[in-house]
JSON list of C-alpha atoms in Angstrom, two decimals:
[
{"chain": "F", "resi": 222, "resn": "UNK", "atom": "CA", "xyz": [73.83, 101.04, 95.00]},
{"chain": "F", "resi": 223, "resn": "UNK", "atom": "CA", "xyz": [76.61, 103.78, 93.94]},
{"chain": "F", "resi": 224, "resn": "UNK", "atom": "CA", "xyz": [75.79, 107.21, 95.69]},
{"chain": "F", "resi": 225, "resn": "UNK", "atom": "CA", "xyz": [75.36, 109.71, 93.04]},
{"chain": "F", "resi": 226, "resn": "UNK", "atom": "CA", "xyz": [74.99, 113.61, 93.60]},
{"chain": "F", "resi": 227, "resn": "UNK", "atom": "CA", "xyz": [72.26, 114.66, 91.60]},
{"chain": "F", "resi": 228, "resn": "UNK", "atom": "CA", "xyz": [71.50, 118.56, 90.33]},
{"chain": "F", "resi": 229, "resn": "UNK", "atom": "CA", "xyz": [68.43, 118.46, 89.19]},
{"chain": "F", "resi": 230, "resn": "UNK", "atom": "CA", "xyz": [66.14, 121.47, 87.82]},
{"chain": "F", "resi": 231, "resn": "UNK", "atom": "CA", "xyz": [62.76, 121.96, 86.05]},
{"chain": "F", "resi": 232, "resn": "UNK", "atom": "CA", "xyz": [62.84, 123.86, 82.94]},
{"chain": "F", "resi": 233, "resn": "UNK", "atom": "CA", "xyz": [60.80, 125.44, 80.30]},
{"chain": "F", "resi": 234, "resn": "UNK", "atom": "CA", "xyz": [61.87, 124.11, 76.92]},
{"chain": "F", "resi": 235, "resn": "UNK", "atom": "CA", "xyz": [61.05, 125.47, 73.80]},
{"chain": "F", "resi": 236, "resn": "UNK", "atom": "CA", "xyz": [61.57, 122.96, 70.57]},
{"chain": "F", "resi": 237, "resn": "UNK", "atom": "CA", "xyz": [63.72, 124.60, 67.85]},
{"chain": "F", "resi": 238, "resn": "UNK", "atom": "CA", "xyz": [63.34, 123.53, 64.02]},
{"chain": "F", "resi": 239, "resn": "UNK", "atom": "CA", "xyz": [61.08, 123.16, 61.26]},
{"chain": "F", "resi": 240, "resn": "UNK", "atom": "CA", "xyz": [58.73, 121.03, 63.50]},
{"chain": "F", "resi": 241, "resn": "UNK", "atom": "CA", "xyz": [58.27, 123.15, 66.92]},
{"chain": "F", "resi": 242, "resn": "UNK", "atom": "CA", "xyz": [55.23, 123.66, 67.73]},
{"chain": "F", "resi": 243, "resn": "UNK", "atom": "CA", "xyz": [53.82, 126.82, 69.23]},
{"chain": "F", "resi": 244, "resn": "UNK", "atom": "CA", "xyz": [53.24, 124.93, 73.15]},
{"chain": "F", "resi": 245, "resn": "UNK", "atom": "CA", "xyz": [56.22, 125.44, 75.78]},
{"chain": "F", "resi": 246, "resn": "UNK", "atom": "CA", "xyz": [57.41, 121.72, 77.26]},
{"chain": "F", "resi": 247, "resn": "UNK", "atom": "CA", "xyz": [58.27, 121.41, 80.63]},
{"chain": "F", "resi": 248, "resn": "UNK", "atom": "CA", "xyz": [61.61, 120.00, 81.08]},
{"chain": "F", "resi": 249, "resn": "UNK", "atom": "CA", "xyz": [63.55, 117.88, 84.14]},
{"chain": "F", "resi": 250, "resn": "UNK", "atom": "CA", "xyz": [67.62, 118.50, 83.69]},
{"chain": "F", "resi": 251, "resn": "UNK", "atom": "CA", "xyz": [69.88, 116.37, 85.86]},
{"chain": "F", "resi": 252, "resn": "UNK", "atom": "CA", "xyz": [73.51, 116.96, 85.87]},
{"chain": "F", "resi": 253, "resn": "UNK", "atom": "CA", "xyz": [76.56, 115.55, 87.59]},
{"chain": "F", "resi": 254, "resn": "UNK", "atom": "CA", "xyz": [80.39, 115.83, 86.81]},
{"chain": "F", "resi": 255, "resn": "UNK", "atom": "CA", "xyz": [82.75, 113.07, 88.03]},
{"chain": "F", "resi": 256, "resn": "UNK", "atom": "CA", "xyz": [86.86, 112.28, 86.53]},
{"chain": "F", "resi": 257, "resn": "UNK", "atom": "CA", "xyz": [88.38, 109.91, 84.79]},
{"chain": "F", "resi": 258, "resn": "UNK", "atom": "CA", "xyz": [91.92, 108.73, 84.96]},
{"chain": "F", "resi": 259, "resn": "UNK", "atom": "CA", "xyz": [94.72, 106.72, 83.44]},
{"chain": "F", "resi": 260, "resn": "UNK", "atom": "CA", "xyz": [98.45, 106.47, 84.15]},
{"chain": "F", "resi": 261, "resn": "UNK", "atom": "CA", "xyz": [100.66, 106.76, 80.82]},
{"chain": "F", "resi": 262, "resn": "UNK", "atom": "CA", "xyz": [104.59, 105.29, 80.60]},
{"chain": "F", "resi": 263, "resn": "UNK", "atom": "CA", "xyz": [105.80, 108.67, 78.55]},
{"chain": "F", "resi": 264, "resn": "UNK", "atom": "CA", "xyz": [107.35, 108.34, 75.23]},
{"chain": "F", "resi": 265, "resn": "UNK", "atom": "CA", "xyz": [109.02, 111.57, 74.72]},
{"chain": "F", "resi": 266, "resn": "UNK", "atom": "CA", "xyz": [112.36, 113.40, 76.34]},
{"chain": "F", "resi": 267, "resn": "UNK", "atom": "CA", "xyz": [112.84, 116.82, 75.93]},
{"chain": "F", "resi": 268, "resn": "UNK", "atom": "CA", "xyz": [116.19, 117.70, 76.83]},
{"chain": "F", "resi": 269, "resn": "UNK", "atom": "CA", "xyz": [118.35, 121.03, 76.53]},
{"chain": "F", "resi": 270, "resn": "UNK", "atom": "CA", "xyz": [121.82, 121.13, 77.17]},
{"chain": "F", "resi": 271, "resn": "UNK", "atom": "CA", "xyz": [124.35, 124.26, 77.22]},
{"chain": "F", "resi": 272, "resn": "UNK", "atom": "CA", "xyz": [127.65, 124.21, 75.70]},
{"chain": "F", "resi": 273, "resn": "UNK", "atom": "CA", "xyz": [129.80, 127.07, 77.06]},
{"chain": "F", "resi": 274, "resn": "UNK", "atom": "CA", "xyz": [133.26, 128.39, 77.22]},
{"chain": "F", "resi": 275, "resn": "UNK", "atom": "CA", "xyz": [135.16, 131.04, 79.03]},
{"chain": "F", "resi": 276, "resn": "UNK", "atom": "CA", "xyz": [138.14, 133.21, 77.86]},
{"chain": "F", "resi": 277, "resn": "UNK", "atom": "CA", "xyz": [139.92, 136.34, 77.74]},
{"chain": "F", "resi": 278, "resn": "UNK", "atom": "CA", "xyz": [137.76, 138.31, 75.36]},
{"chain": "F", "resi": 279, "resn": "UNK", "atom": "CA", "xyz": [134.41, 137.01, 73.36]},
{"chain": "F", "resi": 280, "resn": "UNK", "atom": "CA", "xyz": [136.30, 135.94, 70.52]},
{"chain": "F", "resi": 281, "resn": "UNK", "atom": "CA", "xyz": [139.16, 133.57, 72.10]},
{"chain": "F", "resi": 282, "resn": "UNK", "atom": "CA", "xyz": [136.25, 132.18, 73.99]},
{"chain": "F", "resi": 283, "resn": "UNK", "atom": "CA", "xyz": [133.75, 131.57, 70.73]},
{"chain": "F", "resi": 284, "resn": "UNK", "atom": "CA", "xyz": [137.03, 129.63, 69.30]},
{"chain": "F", "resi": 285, "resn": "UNK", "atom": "CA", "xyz": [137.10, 127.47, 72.47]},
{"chain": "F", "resi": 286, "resn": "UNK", "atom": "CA", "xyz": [133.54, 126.81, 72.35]},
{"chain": "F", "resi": 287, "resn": "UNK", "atom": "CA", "xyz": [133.43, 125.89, 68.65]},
{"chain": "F", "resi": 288, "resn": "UNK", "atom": "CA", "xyz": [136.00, 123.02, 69.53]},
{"chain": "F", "resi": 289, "resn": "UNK", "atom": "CA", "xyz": [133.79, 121.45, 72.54]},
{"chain": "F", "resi": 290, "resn": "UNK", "atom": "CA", "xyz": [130.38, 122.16, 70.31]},
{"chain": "F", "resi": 291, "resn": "UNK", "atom": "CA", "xyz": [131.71, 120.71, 67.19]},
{"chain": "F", "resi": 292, "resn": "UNK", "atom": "CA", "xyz": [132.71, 117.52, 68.75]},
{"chain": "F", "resi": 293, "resn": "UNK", "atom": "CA", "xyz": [129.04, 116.88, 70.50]},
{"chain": "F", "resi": 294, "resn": "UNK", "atom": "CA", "xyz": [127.00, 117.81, 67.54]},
{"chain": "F", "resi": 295, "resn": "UNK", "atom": "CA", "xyz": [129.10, 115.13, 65.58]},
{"chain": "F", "resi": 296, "resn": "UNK", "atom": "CA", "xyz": [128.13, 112.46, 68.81]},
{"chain": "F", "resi": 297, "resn": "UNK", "atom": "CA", "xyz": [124.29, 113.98, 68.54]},
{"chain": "F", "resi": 298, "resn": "UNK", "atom": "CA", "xyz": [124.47, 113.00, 64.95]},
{"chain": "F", "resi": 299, "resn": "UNK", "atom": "CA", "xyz": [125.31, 109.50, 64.89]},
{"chain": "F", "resi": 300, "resn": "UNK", "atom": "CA", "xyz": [122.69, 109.58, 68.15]},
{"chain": "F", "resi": 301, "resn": "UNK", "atom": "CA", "xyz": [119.82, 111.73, 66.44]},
{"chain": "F", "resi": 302, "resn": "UNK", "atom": "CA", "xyz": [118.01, 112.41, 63.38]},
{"chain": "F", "resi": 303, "resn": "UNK", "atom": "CA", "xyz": [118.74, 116.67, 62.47]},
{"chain": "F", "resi": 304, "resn": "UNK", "atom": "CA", "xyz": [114.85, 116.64, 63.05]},
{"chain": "F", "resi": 305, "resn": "UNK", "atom": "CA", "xyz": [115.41, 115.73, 66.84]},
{"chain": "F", "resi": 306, "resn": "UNK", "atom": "CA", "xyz": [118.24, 118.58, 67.77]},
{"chain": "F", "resi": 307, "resn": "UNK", "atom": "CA", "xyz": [117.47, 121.90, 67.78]},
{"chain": "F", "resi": 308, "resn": "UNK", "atom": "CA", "xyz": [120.32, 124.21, 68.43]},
{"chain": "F", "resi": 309, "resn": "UNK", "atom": "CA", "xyz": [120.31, 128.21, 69.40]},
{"chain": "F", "resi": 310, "resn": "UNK", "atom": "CA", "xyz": [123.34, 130.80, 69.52]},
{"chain": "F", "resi": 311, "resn": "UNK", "atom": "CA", "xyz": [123.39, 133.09, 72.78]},
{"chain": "F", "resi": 312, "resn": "UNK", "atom": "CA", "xyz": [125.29, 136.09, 71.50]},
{"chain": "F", "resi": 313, "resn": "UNK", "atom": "CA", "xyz": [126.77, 138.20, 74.05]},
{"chain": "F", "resi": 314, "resn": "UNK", "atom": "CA", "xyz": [130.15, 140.65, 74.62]},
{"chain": "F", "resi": 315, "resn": "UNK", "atom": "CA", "xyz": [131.07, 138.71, 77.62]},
{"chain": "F", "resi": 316, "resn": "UNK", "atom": "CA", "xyz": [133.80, 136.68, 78.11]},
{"chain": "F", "resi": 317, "resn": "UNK", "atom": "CA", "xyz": [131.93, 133.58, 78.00]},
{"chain": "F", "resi": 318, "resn": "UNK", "atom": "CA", "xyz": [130.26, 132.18, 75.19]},
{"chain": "F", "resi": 319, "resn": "UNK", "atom": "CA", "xyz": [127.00, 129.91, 74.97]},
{"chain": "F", "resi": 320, "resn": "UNK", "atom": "CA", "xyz": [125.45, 127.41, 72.61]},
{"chain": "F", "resi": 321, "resn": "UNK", "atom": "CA", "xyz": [122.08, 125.73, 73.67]},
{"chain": "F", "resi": 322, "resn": "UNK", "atom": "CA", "xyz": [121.02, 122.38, 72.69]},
{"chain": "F", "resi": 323, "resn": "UNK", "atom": "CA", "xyz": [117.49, 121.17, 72.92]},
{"chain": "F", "resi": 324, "resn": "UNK", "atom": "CA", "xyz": [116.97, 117.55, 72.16]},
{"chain": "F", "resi": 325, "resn": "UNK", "atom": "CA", "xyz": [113.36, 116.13, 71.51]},
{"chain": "F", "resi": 326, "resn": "UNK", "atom": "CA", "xyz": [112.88, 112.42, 70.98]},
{"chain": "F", "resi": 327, "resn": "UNK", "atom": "CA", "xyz": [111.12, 109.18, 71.49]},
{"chain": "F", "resi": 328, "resn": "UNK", "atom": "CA", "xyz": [114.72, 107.74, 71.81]},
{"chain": "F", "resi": 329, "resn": "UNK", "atom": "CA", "xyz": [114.61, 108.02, 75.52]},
{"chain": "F", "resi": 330, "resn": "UNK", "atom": "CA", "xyz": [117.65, 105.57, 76.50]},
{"chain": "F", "resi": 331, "resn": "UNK", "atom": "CA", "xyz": [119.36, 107.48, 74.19]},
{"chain": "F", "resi": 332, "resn": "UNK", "atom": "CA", "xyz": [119.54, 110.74, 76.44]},
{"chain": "F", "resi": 333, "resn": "UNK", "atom": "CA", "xyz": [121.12, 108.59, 78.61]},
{"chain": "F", "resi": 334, "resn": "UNK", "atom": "CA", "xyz": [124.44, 108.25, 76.46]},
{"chain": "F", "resi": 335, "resn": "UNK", "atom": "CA", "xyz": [124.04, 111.73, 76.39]},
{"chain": "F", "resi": 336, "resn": "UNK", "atom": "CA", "xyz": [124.75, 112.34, 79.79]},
{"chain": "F", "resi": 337, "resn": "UNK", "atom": "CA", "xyz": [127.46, 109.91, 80.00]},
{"chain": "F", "resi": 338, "resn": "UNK", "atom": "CA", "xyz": [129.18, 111.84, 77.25]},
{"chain": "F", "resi": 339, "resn": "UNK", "atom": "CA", "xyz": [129.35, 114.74, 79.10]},
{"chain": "F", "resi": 340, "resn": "UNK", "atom": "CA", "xyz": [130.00, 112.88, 82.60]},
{"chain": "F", "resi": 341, "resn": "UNK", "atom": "CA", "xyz": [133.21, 111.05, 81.20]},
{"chain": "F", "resi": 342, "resn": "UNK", "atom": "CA", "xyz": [134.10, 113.64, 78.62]},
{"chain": "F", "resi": 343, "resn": "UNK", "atom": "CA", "xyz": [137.79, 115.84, 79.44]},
{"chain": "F", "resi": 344, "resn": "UNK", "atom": "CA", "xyz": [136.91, 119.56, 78.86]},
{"chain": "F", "resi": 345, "resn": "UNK", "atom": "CA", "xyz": [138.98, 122.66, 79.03]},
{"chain": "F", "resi": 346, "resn": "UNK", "atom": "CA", "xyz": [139.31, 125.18, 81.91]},
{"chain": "F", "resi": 347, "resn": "UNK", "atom": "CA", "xyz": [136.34, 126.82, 82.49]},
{"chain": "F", "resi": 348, "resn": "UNK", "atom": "CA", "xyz": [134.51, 125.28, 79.58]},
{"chain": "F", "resi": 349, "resn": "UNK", "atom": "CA", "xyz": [132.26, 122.08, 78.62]},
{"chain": "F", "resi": 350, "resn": "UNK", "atom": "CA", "xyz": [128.56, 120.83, 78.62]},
{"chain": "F", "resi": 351, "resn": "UNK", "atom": "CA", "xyz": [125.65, 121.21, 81.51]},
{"chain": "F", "resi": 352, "resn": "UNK", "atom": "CA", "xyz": [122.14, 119.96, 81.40]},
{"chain": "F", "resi": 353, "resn": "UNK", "atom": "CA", "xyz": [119.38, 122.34, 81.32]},
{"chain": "F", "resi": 354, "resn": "UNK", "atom": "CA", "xyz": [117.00, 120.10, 82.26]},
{"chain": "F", "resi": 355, "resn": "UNK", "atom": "CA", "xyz": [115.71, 116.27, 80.85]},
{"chain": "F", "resi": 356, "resn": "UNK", "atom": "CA", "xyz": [111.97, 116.56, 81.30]},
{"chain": "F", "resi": 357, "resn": "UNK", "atom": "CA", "xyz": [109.60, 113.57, 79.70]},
{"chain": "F", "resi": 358, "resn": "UNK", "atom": "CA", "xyz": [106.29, 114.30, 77.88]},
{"chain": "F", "resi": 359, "resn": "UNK", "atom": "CA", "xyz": [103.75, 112.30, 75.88]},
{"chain": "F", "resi": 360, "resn": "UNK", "atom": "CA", "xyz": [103.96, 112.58, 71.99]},
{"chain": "F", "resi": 361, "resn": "UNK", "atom": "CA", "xyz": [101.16, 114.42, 70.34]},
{"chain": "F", "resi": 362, "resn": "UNK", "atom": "CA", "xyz": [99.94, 111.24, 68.76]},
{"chain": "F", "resi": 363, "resn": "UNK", "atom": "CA", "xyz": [100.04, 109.00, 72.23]},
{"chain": "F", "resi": 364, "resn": "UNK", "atom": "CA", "xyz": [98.27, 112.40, 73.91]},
{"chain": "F", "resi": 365, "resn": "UNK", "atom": "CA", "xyz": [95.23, 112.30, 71.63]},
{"chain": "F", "resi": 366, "resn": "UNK", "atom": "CA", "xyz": [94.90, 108.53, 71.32]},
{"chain": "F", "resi": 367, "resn": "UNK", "atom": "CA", "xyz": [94.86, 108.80, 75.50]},
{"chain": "F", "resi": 368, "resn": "UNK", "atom": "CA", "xyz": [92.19, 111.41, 74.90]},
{"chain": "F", "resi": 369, "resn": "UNK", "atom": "CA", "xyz": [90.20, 109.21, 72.94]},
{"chain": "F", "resi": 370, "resn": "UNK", "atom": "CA", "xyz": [90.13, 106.38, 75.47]},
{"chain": "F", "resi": 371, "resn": "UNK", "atom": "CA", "xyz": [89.48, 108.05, 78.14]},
{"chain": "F", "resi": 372, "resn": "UNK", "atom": "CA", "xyz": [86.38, 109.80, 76.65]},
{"chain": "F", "resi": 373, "resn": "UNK", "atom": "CA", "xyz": [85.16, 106.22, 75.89]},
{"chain": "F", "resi": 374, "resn": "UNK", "atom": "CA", "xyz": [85.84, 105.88, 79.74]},
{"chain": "F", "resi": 375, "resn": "UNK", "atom": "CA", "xyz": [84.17, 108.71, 80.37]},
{"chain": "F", "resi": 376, "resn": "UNK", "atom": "CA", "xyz": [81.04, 107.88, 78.14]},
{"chain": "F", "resi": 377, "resn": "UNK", "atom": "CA", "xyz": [80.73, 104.06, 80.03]},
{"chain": "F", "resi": 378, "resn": "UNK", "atom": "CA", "xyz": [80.66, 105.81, 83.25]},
{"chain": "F", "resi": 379, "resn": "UNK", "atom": "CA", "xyz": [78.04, 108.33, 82.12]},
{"chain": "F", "resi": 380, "resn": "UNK", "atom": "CA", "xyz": [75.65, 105.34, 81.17]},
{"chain": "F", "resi": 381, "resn": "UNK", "atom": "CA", "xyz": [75.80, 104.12, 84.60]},
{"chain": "F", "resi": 382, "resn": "UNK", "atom": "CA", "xyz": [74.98, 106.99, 86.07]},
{"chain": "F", "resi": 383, "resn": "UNK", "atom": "CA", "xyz": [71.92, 107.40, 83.66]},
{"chain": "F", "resi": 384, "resn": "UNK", "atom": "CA", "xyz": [71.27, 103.89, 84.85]},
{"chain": "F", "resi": 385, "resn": "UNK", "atom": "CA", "xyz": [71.00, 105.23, 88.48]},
{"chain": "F", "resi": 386, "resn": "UNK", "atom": "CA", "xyz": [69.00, 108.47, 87.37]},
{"chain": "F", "resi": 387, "resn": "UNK", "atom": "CA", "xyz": [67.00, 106.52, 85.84]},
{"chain": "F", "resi": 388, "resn": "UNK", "atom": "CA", "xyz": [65.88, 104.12, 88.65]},
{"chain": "F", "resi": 389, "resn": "UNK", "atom": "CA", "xyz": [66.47, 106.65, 91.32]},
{"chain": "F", "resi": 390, "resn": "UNK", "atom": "CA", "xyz": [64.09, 109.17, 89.73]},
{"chain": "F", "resi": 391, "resn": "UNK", "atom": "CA", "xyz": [62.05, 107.87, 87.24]},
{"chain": "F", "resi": 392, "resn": "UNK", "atom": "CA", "xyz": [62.70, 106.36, 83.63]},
{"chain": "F", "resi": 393, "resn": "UNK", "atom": "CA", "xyz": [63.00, 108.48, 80.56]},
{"chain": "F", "resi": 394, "resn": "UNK", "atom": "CA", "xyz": [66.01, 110.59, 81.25]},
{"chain": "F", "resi": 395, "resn": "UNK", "atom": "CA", "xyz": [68.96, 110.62, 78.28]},
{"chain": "F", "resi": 396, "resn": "UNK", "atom": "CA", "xyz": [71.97, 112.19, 77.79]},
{"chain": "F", "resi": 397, "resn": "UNK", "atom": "CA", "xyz": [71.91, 115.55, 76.62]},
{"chain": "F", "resi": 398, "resn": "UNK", "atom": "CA", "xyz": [75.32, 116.92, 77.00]},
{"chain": "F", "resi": 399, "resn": "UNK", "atom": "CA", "xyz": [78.83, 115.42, 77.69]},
{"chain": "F", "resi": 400, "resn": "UNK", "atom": "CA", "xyz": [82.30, 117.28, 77.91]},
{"chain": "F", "resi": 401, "resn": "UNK", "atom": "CA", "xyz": [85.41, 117.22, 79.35]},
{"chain": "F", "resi": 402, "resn": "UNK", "atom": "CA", "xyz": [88.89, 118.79, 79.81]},
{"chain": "F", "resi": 403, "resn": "UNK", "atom": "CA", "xyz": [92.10, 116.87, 79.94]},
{"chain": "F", "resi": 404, "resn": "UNK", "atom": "CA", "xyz": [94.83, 117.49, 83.00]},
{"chain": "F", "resi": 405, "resn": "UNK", "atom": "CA", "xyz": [98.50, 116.22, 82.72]},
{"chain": "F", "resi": 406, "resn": "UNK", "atom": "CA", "xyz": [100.47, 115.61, 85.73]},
{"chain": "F", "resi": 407, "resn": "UNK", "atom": "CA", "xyz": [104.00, 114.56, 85.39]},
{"chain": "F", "resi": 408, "resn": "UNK", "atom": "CA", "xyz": [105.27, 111.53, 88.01]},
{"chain": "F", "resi": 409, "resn": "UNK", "atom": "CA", "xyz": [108.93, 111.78, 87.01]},
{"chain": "F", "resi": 410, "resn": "UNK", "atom": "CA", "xyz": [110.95, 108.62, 88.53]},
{"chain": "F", "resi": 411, "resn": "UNK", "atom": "CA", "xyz": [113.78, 109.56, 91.32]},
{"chain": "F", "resi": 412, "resn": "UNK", "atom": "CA", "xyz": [116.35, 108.83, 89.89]},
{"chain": "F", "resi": 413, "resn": "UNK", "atom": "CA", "xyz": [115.95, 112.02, 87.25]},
{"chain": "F", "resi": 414, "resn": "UNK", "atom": "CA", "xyz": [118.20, 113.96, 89.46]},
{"chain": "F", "resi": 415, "resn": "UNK", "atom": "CA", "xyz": [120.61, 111.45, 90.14]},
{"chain": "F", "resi": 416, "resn": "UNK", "atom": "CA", "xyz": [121.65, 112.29, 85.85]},
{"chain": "F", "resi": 417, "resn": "UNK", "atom": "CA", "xyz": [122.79, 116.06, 87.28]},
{"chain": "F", "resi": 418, "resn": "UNK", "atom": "CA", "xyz": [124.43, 114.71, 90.22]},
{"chain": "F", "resi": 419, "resn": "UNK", "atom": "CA", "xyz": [126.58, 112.47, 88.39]},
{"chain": "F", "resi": 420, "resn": "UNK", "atom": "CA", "xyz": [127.53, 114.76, 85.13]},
{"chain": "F", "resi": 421, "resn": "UNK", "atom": "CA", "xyz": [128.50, 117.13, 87.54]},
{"chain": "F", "resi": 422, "resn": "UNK", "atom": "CA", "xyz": [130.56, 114.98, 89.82]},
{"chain": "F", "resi": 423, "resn": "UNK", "atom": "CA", "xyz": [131.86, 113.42, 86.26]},
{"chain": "F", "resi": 424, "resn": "UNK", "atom": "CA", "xyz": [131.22, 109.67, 87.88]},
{"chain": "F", "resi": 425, "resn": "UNK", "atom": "CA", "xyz": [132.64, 106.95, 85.98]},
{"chain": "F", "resi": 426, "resn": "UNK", "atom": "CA", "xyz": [129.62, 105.25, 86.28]},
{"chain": "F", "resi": 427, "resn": "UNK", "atom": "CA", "xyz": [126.97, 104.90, 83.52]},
{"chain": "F", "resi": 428, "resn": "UNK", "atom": "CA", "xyz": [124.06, 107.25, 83.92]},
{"chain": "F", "resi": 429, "resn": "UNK", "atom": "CA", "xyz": [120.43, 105.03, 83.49]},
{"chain": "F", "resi": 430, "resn": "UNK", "atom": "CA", "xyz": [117.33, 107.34, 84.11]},
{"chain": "F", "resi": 431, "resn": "UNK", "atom": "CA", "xyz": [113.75, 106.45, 84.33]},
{"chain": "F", "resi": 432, "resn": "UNK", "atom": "CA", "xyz": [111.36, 108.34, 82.24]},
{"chain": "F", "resi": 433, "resn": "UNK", "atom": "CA", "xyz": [108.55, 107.53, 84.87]},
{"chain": "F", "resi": 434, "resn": "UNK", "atom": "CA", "xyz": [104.80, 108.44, 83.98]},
{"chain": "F", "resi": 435, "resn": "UNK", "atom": "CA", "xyz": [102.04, 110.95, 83.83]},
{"chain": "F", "resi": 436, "resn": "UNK", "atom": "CA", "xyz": [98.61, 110.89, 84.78]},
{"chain": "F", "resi": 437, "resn": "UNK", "atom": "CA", "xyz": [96.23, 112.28, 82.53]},
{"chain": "F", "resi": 438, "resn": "UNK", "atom": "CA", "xyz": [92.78, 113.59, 84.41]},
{"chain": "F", "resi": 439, "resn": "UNK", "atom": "CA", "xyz": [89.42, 114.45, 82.54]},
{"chain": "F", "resi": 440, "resn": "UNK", "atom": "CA", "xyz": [87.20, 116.34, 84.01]},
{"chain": "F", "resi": 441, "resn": "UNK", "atom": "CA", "xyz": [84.05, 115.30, 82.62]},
{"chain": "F", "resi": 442, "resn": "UNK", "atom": "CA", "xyz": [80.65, 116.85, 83.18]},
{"chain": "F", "resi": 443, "resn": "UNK", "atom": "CA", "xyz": [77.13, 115.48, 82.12]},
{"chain": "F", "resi": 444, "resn": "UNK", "atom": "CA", "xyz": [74.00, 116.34, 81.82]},
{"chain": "F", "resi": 445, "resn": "UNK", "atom": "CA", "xyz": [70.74, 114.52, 81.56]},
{"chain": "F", "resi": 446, "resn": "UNK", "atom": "CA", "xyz": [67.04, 115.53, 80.23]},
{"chain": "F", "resi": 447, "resn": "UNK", "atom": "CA", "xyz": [63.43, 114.39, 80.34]},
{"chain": "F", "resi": 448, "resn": "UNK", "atom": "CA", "xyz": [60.78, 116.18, 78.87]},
{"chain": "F", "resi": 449, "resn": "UNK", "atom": "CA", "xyz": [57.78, 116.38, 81.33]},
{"chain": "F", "resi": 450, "resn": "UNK", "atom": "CA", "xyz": [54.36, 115.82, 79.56]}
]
């Protein structure tokens, strides 16, 4: 038989409603809390990139920029839809001036190409394209689906331990209460750094990253009741 920790308390209950009666109810309250699990392949990148170029004065180095930024937006576009790029000026009155890229998309090979543009791509002195980071998530859509299943999981699993109350204590116990709260944990493949190493080191060879996976936890905790007669 599964070994089950068992709470388990003796209450008063008072009936609410149009039918209580006036007589208190004893009440037996079991609870227990246990997790659920499941590993999810993600379907989302979220990448930001900086574009950035150094000159004399502000200005000189804005016109340099514009050159170098110009040319990847027009690669993002043929790459992206405009609803996937997101793009934000850094203003400044140094001599080096900054455009940040973020990229969000379920077109994950497709961040790949990115970062072989900018690995095999000739820049200016002092000017060109880094990543910010390439981080993976699950879509809003694939997130609450997930959620779904797992508090299906999560309801199977409180049946059996009813099952157990039941025989362990005596019958007539049901479930009274049921919740849980969701945990992500990102498992990000290895080879995620290997994408900086080679931009930076502007290999020849094509960069292939692995989104890798995340675990999604719920918590769950459940309670059980039997009114005592």
């Amino acid at each position: 038989m599964k070994k089950l920790l068992i709470v388990m308390y003796v209450f008063v209950f008072i009936p609410f409603g149009s039918f209580a009666k006036d007589t208190k109810n004893l009440y037996s309250k079991v609870s227990t809390t246990f997790t659920v699990s499941k590993s999810i392949n993600c379907d989302e990148a979220v990448a930001k990139f900086v574009v950035y170029a150094e000159g004399d004065n502000y200005s000189l180095a804005l016109e340099r920029l514009s050159k170098i930024n110009n040319a990847f937006i027009l690669f993002l576009e043929k790459e992206f839809s405009k609803q996937e790029v997101k793009t934000t000026n850094s203003y400044n009155y140094s001599k080096t001036a900054k455009m940040y890229i973020e990229i969000r998309t379920k077109k994950i090979k497709k961040i790949s190409d990115v970062l072989d543009y900018i690995a095999k791509k000739q820049f200016l002195y002092k000017a060109g394209i880094k990543p910010v980071y390439v981080n993976f998530d699950l879509s809003e859509k694939l997130k609450n689906r997930i959620k779904q299943n797992l508090f299906r999981a999560a309801l199977i699993e409180a049946k059996k331990r009813l099952s157990i109350v039941n025989k362990t204590l005596s019958e007539g116990y049901k479930i009274s209460k049921i919740s849980s709260y969701s945990q992500y944990q990102n498992i990000y493949a290895q080879n995620r750094e290997m994408a900086f190493s080679l931009t930076k080191s502007k290999s020849l060879q094509s960069i292939r990253i692995t989104p890798g996976n995340i675990i999604v936890k719920s918590n769950v905790s459940v309670e059980f009741i039997k009114i005592l007669k």
